[in-house]
XYZ file of C-alpha atoms in Angstrom:
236
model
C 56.170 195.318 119.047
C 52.733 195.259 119.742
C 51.613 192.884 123.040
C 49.468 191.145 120.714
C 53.012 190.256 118.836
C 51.843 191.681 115.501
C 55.261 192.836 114.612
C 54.455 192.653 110.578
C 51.432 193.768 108.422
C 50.571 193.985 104.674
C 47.596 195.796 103.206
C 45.667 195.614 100.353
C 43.629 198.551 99.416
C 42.934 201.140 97.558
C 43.550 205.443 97.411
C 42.090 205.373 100.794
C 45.056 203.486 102.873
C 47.315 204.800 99.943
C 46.906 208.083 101.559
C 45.407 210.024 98.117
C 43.751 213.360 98.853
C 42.196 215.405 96.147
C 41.707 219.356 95.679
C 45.113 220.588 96.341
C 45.807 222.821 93.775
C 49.055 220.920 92.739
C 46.859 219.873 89.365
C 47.698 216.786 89.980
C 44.418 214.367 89.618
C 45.225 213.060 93.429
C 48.687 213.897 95.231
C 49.661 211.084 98.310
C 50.230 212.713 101.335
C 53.698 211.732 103.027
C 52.257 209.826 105.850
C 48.961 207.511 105.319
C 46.874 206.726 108.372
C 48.814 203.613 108.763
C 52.498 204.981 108.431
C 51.741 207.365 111.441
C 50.103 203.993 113.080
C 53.063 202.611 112.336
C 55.385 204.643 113.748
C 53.630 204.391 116.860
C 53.612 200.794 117.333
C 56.393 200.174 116.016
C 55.205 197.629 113.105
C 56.496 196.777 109.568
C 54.366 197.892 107.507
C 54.171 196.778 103.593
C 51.319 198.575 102.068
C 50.321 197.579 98.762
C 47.718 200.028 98.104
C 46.756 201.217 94.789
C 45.041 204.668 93.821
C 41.954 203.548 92.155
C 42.035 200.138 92.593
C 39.147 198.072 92.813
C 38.690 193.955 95.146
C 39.813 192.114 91.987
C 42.977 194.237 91.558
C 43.640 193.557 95.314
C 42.873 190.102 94.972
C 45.332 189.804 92.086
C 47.966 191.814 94.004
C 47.774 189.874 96.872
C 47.719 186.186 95.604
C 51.160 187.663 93.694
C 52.479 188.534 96.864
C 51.366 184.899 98.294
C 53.010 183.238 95.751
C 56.343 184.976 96.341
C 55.627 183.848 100.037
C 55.568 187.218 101.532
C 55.580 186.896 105.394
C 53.498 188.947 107.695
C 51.476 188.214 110.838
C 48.225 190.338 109.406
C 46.726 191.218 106.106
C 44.158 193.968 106.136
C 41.866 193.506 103.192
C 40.333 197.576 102.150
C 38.216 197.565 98.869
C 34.640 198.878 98.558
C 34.649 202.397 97.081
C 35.369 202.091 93.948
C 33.636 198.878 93.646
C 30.100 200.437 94.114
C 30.843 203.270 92.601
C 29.532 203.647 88.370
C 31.159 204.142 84.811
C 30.009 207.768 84.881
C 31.198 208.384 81.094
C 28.958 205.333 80.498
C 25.893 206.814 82.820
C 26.586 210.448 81.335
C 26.303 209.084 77.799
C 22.830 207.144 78.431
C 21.326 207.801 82.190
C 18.481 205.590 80.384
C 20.875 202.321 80.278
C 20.817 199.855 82.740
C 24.227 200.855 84.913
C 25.531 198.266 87.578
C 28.226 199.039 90.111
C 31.804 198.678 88.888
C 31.724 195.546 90.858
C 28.219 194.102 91.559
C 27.412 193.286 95.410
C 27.714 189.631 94.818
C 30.691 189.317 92.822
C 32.186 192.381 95.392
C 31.346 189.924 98.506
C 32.506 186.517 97.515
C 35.851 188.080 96.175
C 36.427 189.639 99.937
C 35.461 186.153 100.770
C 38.048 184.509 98.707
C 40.832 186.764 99.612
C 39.990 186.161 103.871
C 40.686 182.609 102.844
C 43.846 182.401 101.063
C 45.040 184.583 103.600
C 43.900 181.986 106.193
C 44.964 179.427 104.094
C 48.800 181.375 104.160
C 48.432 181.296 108.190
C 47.775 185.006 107.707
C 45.471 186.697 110.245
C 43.292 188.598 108.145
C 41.535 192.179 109.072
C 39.184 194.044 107.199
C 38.677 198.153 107.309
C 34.984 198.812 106.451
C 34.988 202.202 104.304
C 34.652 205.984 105.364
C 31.523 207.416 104.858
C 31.605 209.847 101.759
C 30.020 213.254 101.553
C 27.393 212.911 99.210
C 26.489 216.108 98.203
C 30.480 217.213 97.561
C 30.578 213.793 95.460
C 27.755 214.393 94.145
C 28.956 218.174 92.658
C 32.457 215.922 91.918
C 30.304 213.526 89.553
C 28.768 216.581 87.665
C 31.520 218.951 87.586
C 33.412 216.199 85.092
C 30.166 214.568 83.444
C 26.779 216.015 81.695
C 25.423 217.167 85.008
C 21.820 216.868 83.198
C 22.279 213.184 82.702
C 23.774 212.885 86.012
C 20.363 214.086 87.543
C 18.584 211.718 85.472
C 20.301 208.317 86.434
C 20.235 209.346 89.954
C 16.537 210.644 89.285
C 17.135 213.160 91.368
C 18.172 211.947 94.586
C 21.552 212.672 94.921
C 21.556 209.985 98.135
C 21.407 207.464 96.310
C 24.588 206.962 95.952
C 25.292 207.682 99.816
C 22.884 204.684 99.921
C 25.099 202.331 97.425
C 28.100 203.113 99.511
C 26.412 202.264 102.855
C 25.250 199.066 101.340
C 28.126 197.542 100.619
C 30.071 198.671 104.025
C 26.885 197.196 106.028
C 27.560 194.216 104.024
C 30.717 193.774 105.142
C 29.965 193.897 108.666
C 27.626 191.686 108.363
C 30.196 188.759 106.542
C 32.849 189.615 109.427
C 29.887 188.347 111.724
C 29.395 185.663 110.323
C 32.789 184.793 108.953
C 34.295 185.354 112.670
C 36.369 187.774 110.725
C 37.862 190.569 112.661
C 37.612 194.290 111.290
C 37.900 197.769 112.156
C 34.950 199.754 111.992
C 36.418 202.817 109.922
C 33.491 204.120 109.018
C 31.699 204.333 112.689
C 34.665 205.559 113.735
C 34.572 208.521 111.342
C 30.674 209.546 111.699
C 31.450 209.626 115.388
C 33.632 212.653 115.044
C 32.038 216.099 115.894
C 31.830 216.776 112.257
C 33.176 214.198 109.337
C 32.565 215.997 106.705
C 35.958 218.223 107.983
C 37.771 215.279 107.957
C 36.875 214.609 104.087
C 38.468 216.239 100.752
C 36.798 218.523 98.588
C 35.968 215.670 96.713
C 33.393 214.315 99.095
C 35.331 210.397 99.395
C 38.727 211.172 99.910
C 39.965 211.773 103.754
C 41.994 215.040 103.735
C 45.161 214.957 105.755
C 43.296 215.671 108.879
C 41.261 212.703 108.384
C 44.082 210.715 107.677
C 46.132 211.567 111.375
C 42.271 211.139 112.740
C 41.703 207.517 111.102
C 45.938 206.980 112.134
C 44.167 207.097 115.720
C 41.714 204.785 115.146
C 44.556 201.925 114.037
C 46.859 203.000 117.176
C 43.443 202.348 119.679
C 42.124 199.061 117.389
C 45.194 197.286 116.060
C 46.600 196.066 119.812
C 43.581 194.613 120.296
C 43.555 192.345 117.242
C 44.320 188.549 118.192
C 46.442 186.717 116.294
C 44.505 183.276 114.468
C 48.036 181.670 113.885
């Protein structure tokens, strides 16, 4: 047991804390490696870990998932909350069919926000420390190349008009955004994506896929929970 006496934690997320990595060759659309960052975290510090991660999921799938799990009365001394990359992320069949249409993320910044907001309260409410993980940084020129490879690049190009960064932008927005609610929320969170762009070079730590971690990234974010979660204080 941690000194902190987290002894039990439950997670909500998506592929990322699943463990999914991309581009193996298996031709499988994503294979889960055998140990996610937190499993080798785990193992370390010796907590129980219940991770209800979902490949693809996106905050109001986790928010569903988790007030089931309330309701059952699951016990656990900390619930990290991980959403955010899929929810500012597009329809790209929609975009490739009309770049011209007006395209909002798969869950707009405002709905995305107050839904984080609602699920760091019910888990407050449950006398469950919450913790949120802010999201890695993606590569945006391999996602980028992902996008096209499976959509009419052409159209791609257009709704993007151009600037392939802008989606590098969209993703930064909404992980600035969470900092800035665990501010101001007094909510504490580990800063996954700093973490990452201070390696030597991220982009080895990330699949071919330009968003996924690649099992080196995984045992590299793994260190980040073994140095952050013992110094998380318990609220209850």
């Amino acid at each position: 047991m941690m000194e902190n006496t987290i002894s039990r934690i439950s997670v909500w997320g998506d592929s990322i804390l699943k463990g999914a990595v991309t581009g193996t060759g298996s031709g499988h659309l994503f294979d889960i490696v055998e140990d996610s960052s937190l499993a080798i975290a785990s193992r370390k510090l010796g907590f129980e870990l219940n991770n209800q991660s979902v490949f693809g999921s996106i905050i109001t799938k986790s928010q569903r998932r988790m007030n089931r799990d309330l309701e059952r009365g699951i016990e656990c001394d900390l619930g990290i909350i991980e959403s955010g990359g899929n929810d500012c992320d597009y329809d790209w069949t929609a975009v490739s069919e009309n770049p011209d249409a007006v395209s909002e993320p798969r869950v707009p910044l405002s709905d995305f926000m107050r839904i984080l907001d609602e699920m760091v309260q019910s888990l407050r409410a449950h006398k469950i420390t919450p913790l949120v993980m802010t999201m890695p940084p993606l590569v945006p020129d391999r996602w980028f190349a992902h996008i096209c490879a499976n959509q009419n690049a052409e159209n791609v190009q257009k709704f993007v008009r151009g600037v392939p960064d802008k989606l590098y932008r969209n993703h930064e927005l909404y992980s600035l955004h969470i900092v800035k609610y665990c501010y101001e929320k007094g909510v504490q969170f580990v800063d996954m994506r700093m973490a990452m762009l201070e390696a030597p070079d991220y982009r080895e730590l990330m699949c071919l896929d330009g968003i996924h971690p690649n099992e080196k990234g995984y045992q590299y974010m793994a260190e980040v929970w073994e140095r952050d979660l013992p110094r998380v204080r318990k609220e209850f």
